[in-house]
CSV table of C-alpha atoms and ligand atoms in Angstrom, one decimal:
chain,number,residue,atom,x,y,z
A,300,UNK,CA,-21.0,6.5,-10.7
A,301,UNK,CA,-18.0,4.1,-9.4
A,302,UNK,CA,-16.8,5.5,-6.2
A,303,UNK,CA,-12.8,4.1,-4.7
A,304,UNK,CA,-12.5,3.8,-1.0
A,305,UNK,CA,-8.8,4.0,0.0
A,306,UNK,CA,-6.8,4.9,2.5
A,307,UNK,CA,-2.9,4.1,2.1
A,308,UNK,CA,-3.6,3.2,6.0
A,309,UNK,CA,-4.6,-0.9,7.1
A,310,UNK,CA,-8.0,-1.4,9.1
A,311,UNK,CA,-9.1,2.5,8.6
A,312,UNK,CA,-12.2,0.3,7.3
A,313,UNK,CA,-12.0,0.3,3.4
A,314,UNK,CA,-13.8,-3.0,2.9
A,315,UNK,CA,-16.1,-2.4,5.6
A,316,UNK,CA,-17.7,1.0,3.9
A,317,UNK,CA,-16.9,-0.3,0.1
A,318,UNK,CA,-19.4,-3.6,1.8
A,319,UNK,CA,-22.3,-2.0,3.5
A,320,UNK,CA,-22.4,1.3,1.2
A,321,UNK,CA,-23.1,-0.9,-1.5
A,322,UNK,CA,-25.0,-3.2,0.2
A,323,UNK,CA,-26.8,-0.2,1.1
A,324,UNK,CA,-27.0,0.6,-3.1
A,325,UNK,CA,-28.5,-2.4,-4.7
A,326,UNK,CA,-31.0,-2.3,-1.3
A,327,UNK,CA,-31.9,0.7,-2.6
A,328,UNK,CA,-32.6,-1.2,-6.4
A,329,UNK,CA,-29.1,0.0,-8.2
A,330,UNK,CA,-28.1,-2.2,-10.1
A,331,UNK,CA,-24.2,-2.0,-7.9
A,332,UNK,CA,-21.3,-3.5,-8.8
A,333,UNK,CA,-18.4,-3.9,-5.7
A,334,UNK,CA,-14.6,-4.8,-6.8
A,335,UNK,CA,-11.8,-6.7,-4.6
A,336,UNK,CA,-8.9,-4.9,-5.2
A,337,UNK,CA,-7.5,-5.8,-2.6
A,338,UNK,CA,-5.0,-9.3,-2.9
A,339,UNK,CA,-6.5,-10.4,0.8
A,340,UNK,CA,-10.0,-10.8,-0.3
A,341,UNK,CA,-11.5,-9.4,3.0
A,342,UNK,CA,-14.0,-8.1,0.3
A,343,UNK,CA,-14.8,-11.2,-1.4
A,344,UNK,CA,-14.7,-13.3,1.7
A,345,UNK,CA,-17.7,-11.1,3.8
A,346,UNK,CA,-19.8,-11.3,0.7
A,347,UNK,CA,-19.9,-14.0,-0.3
A,348,UNK,CA,-18.3,-16.4,2.3
A,349,UNK,CA,-15.3,-18.7,2.0
A,350,UNK,CA,-15.6,-20.0,-1.1
A,351,UNK,CA,-14.2,-23.3,-2.4
A,352,UNK,CA,-10.6,-22.2,-4.6
A,353,UNK,CA,-10.7,-25.5,-6.4
A,354,UNK,CA,-13.9,-25.3,-7.8
A,355,UNK,CA,-13.3,-21.7,-9.2
A,356,UNK,CA,-10.3,-21.4,-10.8
A,357,UNK,CA,-8.6,-18.2,-9.3
A,358,UNK,CA,-6.7,-16.6,-11.9
A,359,UNK,CA,-9.6,-18.1,-14.4
A,360,UNK,CA,-12.4,-15.8,-11.7
A,361,UNK,CA,-12.9,-12.2,-10.8
A,362,UNK,CA,-10.3,-9.2,-11.0
A,363,UNK,CA,-7.1,-12.2,-12.2
A,364,UNK,CA,-9.9,-12.8,-14.2
A,365,UNK,CA,-9.5,-9.7,-16.5
A,366,UNK,CA,-6.3,-9.1,-16.2
A,367,UNK,CA,-5.1,-12.1,-17.5
A,368,UNK,CA,-6.7,-11.6,-19.7
A,369,UNK,CA,-5.0,-8.6,-21.1
A,370,UNK,CA,-1.9,-10.1,-21.8
A,371,UNK,CA,-3.0,-12.7,-23.3
A,372,UNK,CA,-4.4,-13.4,-26.9
A,373,UNK,CA,-6.4,-10.2,-28.0
A,374,UNK,CA,-8.5,-12.7,-30.4
A,375,UNK,CA,-9.0,-14.9,-27.0
A,376,UNK,CA,-11.1,-11.1,-24.8
A,377,UNK,CA,-14.3,-12.1,-23.3
A,378,UNK,CA,-16.5,-9.2,-21.8
A,379,UNK,CA,-15.2,-7.2,-18.1
A,380,UNK,CA,-18.9,-8.8,-17.3
A,381,UNK,CA,-18.2,-12.4,-17.9
A,382,UNK,CA,-15.5,-12.3,-14.7
A,383,UNK,CA,-18.7,-11.0,-12.3
A,384,UNK,CA,-20.5,-12.8,-10.2
A,385,UNK,CA,-23.5,-12.7,-8.7
A,386,UNK,CA,-23.8,-11.8,-4.7
A,387,UNK,CA,-27.0,-13.5,-2.4
A,388,UNK,CA,-27.6,-9.8,-2.0
A,389,UNK,CA,-30.4,-8.9,-5.2
A,390,UNK,CA,-28.7,-6.2,-7.8
A,391,UNK,CA,-25.5,-6.6,-5.4
A,392,UNK,CA,-22.3,-8.6,-8.1
A,393,UNK,CA,-18.7,-8.6,-7.2
A,394,UNK,CA,-15.3,-9.0,-9.8
A,395,UNK,CA,-13.9,-10.5,-6.7
A,396,UNK,CA,-10.2,-11.4,-5.7
A,397,UNK,CA,-7.7,-13.2,-5.4
A,398,UNK,CA,-4.5,-13.7,-4.7
A,399,UNK,CA,-2.6,-14.5,-7.8
A,400,UNK,CA,-3.0,-11.2,-7.9
A,401,UNK,CA,0.0,-10.4,-6.1
A,402,UNK,CA,2.2,-12.8,-8.2
A,403,UNK,CA,0.6,-10.3,-10.7
A,404,UNK,CA,1.8,-6.5,-10.6
A,405,UNK,CA,4.8,-6.3,-11.3
A,406,UNK,CA,4.1,-8.0,-15.2
A,407,UNK,CA,0.9,-5.8,-14.5
A,408,UNK,CA,3.3,-3.2,-14.1
A,409,UNK,CA,5.6,-3.6,-16.5
A,410,UNK,CA,3.7,-4.2,-19.0
A,411,UNK,CA,1.1,-0.6,-19.1
A,412,UNK,CA,-2.1,-2.3,-17.6
A,413,UNK,CA,-2.7,0.6,-15.6
A,414,UNK,CA,-5.7,1.7,-17.1
A,415,UNK,CA,-7.0,-1.4,-18.4
A,416,UNK,CA,-9.0,-1.4,-14.7
A,417,UNK,CA,-11.0,2.1,-16.1
A,418,UNK,CA,-11.3,0.5,-19.7
A,419,UNK,CA,-13.4,-2.1,-18.6
A,420,UNK,CA,-14.7,-0.3,-16.0
A,421,UNK,CA,-16.0,1.5,-18.8
A,422,UNK,CA,-17.8,-0.5,-21.0
A,423,UNK,CA,-20.0,-1.8,-17.5
A,424,UNK,CA,-21.1,1.4,-17.4
A,425,UNK,CA,-24.7,0.5,-19.2
A,426,UNK,CA,-24.6,-2.5,-16.3
A,427,UNK,CA,-24.0,-1.0,-13.0
A,428,UNK,CA,-25.4,2.6,-11.8
A,429,UNK,CA,-23.2,2.1,-8.6
A,430,UNK,CA,-19.9,0.3,-8.7
A,431,UNK,CA,-17.5,0.9,-4.9
A,432,UNK,CA,-13.4,-1.2,-5.6
A,433,UNK,CA,-11.6,-2.0,-2.4
A,434,UNK,CA,-8.8,-1.4,-2.4
A,435,UNK,CA,-5.4,-2.4,-0.4
A,436,UNK,CA,-4.1,-0.6,2.5
A,437,UNK,CA,-0.9,1.0,0.5
A,438,UNK,CA,-0.1,2.6,-3.9
A,439,UNK,CA,-0.5,0.3,-5.6
A,440,UNK,CA,-1.0,-1.2,-9.5
A,441,UNK,CA,-4.3,-1.1,-8.3
A,442,UNK,CA,-4.6,1.1,-5.9
A,443,UNK,CA,-3.5,3.3,-8.0
A,444,UNK,CA,-5.8,1.3,-10.9
A,445,UNK,CA,-8.8,2.2,-8.9
A,446,UNK,CA,-8.5,6.1,-8.8
A,447,UNK,CA,-7.6,6.0,-12.3
A,448,UNK,CA,-10.7,4.2,-12.7
A,449,UNK,CA,-13.2,6.3,-10.6
A,450,UNK,CA,-15.6,8.9,-10.6
A,451,UNK,CA,-14.4,9.8,-6.8
A,452,UNK,CA,-12.8,8.7,-3.9
A,453,UNK,CA,-14.6,8.2,-0.5
A,454,UNK,CA,-11.5,8.0,2.1
A,455,UNK,CA,-11.8,6.4,5.5
A,456,UNK,CA,-10.4,8.2,8.8
A,457,UNK,CA,-10.1,5.6,11.9
A,458,UNK,CA,-9.0,8.9,14.2
A,459,UNK,CA,-6.1,8.1,15.5
A,460,UNK,CA,-3.8,10.3,15.6
A,461,UNK,CA,-1.1,8.8,13.0
A,462,UNK,CA,-4.3,8.7,10.5
A,463,UNK,CA,-4.1,11.8,10.3
A,464,UNK,CA,-0.7,11.9,9.7
A,465,UNK,CA,-0.9,9.8,7.5
A,466,UNK,CA,-4.0,11.7,6.1
A,467,UNK,CA,-2.2,14.3,4.2
A,468,UNK,CA,0.5,12.0,2.5
A,469,UNK,CA,-2.2,10.4,1.3
A,470,UNK,CA,-3.6,13.6,-0.9
A,471,UNK,CA,-0.2,14.4,-2.0
A,472,UNK,CA,-0.4,11.1,-3.0
A,473,UNK,CA,-4.0,12.1,-4.4
A,474,UNK,CA,-2.7,14.8,-5.4
A,475,UNK,CA,-0.2,13.9,-8.0
A,476,UNK,CA,-2.3,11.2,-9.5
A,477,UNK,CA,-4.9,13.7,-10.1
A,478,UNK,CA,-2.6,15.2,-12.3
A,479,UNK,CA,-0.7,12.4,-14.1
A,480,UNK,CA,-3.6,10.4,-14.3
A,481,UNK,CA,-7.1,11.5,-13.8
A,482,UNK,CA,-8.1,15.0,-13.6
A,483,UNK,CA,-11.4,14.3,-13.3
A,484,UNK,CA,-11.3,12.1,-10.0
A,485,UNK,CA,-13.2,14.0,-7.2
A,486,UNK,CA,-11.9,13.7,-3.6
A,487,UNK,CA,-15.8,12.9,-2.5
A,488,UNK,CA,-14.7,12.6,1.3
A,489,UNK,CA,-13.3,12.0,5.0
A,490,UNK,CA,-16.0,9.5,6.3
A,491,UNK,CA,-14.9,9.7,10.0
A,492,UNK,CA,-15.1,5.6,11.0
A,493,UNK,CA,-15.5,4.2,14.6
A,494,UNK,CA,-15.9,7.8,16.2
A,495,UNK,CA,-16.0,7.5,19.7
A,496,UNK,CA,-18.4,10.8,21.0
A,497,UNK,CA,-17.3,9.8,24.5
A,498,UNK,CA,-13.6,10.5,24.3
A,499,UNK,CA,-11.6,13.7,23.5
A,500,UNK,CA,-8.4,13.3,21.3
A,501,UNK,CA,-11.6,11.9,18.2
A,502,UNK,CA,-14.0,14.9,18.6
A,503,UNK,CA,-10.9,17.5,18.5
A,504,UNK,CA,-8.8,15.2,15.2
A,505,UNK,CA,-12.0,15.7,13.5
A,506,UNK,CA,-12.5,19.3,14.4
A,507,UNK,CA,-8.8,20.6,13.0
A,508,UNK,CA,-10.2,17.8,10.3
A,509,UNK,CA,-12.8,20.3,9.2
A,510,UNK,CA,-11.2,23.9,10.4
A,511,UNK,CA,-8.2,22.9,7.6
A,512,UNK,CA,-11.1,22.4,5.1
A,513,UNK,CA,-10.9,19.0,4.2
A,514,UNK,CA,-14.5,18.1,2.8
A,515,UNK,CA,-15.4,16.1,6.1
A,516,UNK,CA,-18.9,13.3,5.5
A,517,UNK,CA,-21.8,14.7,8.2
A,518,UNK,CA,-22.4,11.7,8.7
A,519,UNK,CA,-19.9,9.1,11.6
A,520,UNK,CA,-19.2,5.4,11.7
A,521,UNK,CA,-19.0,4.8,15.3
A,522,UNK,CA,-17.2,1.5,16.6
A,523,UNK,CA,-19.9,-1.7,17.2
A,524,UNK,CA,-19.3,-5.1,17.6
A,525,UNK,CA,-22.2,-5.1,15.0
A,526,UNK,CA,-20.0,-5.0,12.4
A,527,UNK,CA,-17.4,-8.3,13.5
A,528,UNK,CA,-20.6,-9.7,13.6
A,529,UNK,CA,-20.6,-9.0,10.0
A,530,UNK,CA,-18.7,-9.7,9.0
A,531,UNK,CA,-18.5,-13.1,10.9
A,532,UNK,CA,-21.7,-14.3,10.0
A,533,UNK,CA,-20.6,-12.8,5.8
A,534,UNK,CA,-24.4,-10.5,6.6
A,535,UNK,CA,-24.3,-6.7,5.4
A,536,UNK,CA,-25.4,-5.0,8.2
A,537,UNK,CA,-28.0,-3.9,5.8
A,538,UNK,CA,-29.1,-7.3,5.5
A,539,UNK,CA,-28.6,-8.3,9.2
A,540,UNK,CA,-29.1,-5.6,11.4
A,541,UNK,CA,-31.3,-3.0,9.8
A,542,UNK,CA,-32.5,-1.4,12.0
A,543,UNK,CA,-28.8,-0.9,14.5
A,544,UNK,CA,-28.3,2.4,15.2
A,545,UNK,CA,-24.7,1.4,12.9
A,546,UNK,CA,-26.5,0.2,10.4
A,547,UNK,CA,-28.5,3.3,10.0
A,548,UNK,CA,-24.8,6.1,10.5
A,549,UNK,CA,-24.5,3.9,7.5
A,550,UNK,CA,-28.1,4.9,6.0
A,551,UNK,CA,-27.7,8.5,6.8
A,552,UNK,CA,-23.9,8.5,5.3
A,553,UNK,CA,-25.6,7.0,1.4
A,554,UNK,CA,-28.5,9.7,1.5
A,555,UNK,CA,-25.4,12.0,2.1
A,556,UNK,CA,-23.1,10.2,-1.1
A,557,UNK,CA,-26.7,10.3,-2.7
A,558,UNK,CA,-27.1,13.9,-2.8
A,559,UNK,CA,-24.6,14.8,-3.5
A,560,UNK,CA,-24.4,12.5,-6.8
A,561,UNK,CA,-27.8,13.5,-7.1
A,562,UNK,CA,-26.3,18.1,-7.2
A,563,UNK,CA,-22.9,17.5,-9.4
A,564,UNK,CA,-25.3,15.5,-11.9
A,565,UNK,CA,-27.7,18.9,-11.8
B,686,ATP,N1,-17.9,1.1,12.7
B,686,ATP,C1,-16.6,0.4,13.4
B,686,ATP,N2,-17.3,-0.8,14.0
B,686,ATP,C2,-16.3,-1.6,14.7
B,686,ATP,N3,-15.5,-3.0,14.0
B,686,ATP,C3,-14.9,-2.2,13.1
B,686,ATP,C4,-15.9,-1.1,11.6
B,686,ATP,N4,-15.3,-0.3,11.0
B,686,ATP,C5,-14.6,-1.6,10.7
B,686,ATP,N5,-14.2,-2.3,11.9
B,686,ATP,C6,-13.2,-3.4,12.3
B,686,ATP,O1,-12.4,-2.7,11.8
B,686,ATP,C7,-11.6,-3.7,11.6
B,686,ATP,C8,-11.0,-3.9,9.7
B,686,ATP,O2,-11.5,-2.7,9.3
B,686,ATP,P1,-11.5,-3.2,7.5
B,686,ATP,O3,-11.3,-4.2,6.6
B,686,ATP,O4,-12.8,-2.9,7.1
B,686,ATP,O5,-10.1,-2.5,7.1
B,686,ATP,P2,-9.8,-2.1,5.5
B,686,ATP,O6,-9.3,-0.4,5.8
B,686,ATP,O7,-10.4,-2.2,4.8
B,686,ATP,O8,-8.5,-2.4,6.1
B,686,ATP,P3,-7.3,-3.4,5.9
B,686,ATP,O9,-6.5,-2.5,4.9
B,686,ATP,O10,-6.6,-4.3,6.2
B,686,ATP,O11,-7.9,-3.3,3.8
B,686,ATP,C9,-11.9,-5.5,11.4
B,686,ATP,O12,-11.5,-5.7,12.1
B,686,ATP,C10,-13.8,-4.5,11.6
B,686,ATP,O13,-14.8,-5.3,11.8
B,687,MG,MG1,-10.2,-4.0,3.5
């Protein structure tokens, strides 16, 4: 089961959601792979801290290493798993990002490498029970590759009126990609993040989405400073604060996702 977390709007919670759902999935015993396709590398930093760049030459590592070999000699190709890192958390693995991804993008695009991530992840189908893909805040080569590679897309929504406007162009872009490249891709749902039940606007915005028939998950994620602490300490919430309210909401959301996946598979 491969899920991509995508919204072309920045700062809506893609990284926070991908990493925390993945960490819960791993804590439940699923072998879980996180793929960091954002050149900012926030997921990589969140899960494994700052990496010594000299010890780990970026172009040979992670997503960049995986793509690098698609433009190199065919004889030298390694199994995609050799680019995967362990994390400090049991059952949780990472295909890290790298700053070189931004230089590589034009070449990969011009050489039609848009299906290579899908092919690589298919080779790992037996290795990982769950895959979560974090994407950059733009509809670029990497996020398109992720939407082509994934079974479903999760859309974080941060409850402001600009977010609502951009949601429609986002759904149009996803629709076009489904039509052209991945008809099987399912919009699994919209995740309400940084919800503030005291204010009127967020509740109204979410009610409008529901009225329009958009698939909104029942569990909303509140805003909490614990999230920032969790990023700072490089510890997902399930590890840093297992009894915190926001962690409980992530657990509920994870249960919702797994139940829906089980129903779909039945
Ligand atoms: N539920 C939450 N409560 C409090 N802070 C949050 C929550 N979700 C996200 N944040 C904070 O909002 C900021 C943006 O979150 P995050 O990096 O996950 O978003 P993103 O969509 O991945 O951003 P980008 O588009 O830059 O990749 C971070 O500082 C994060 O700590
Ligand atoms: Mg991010």
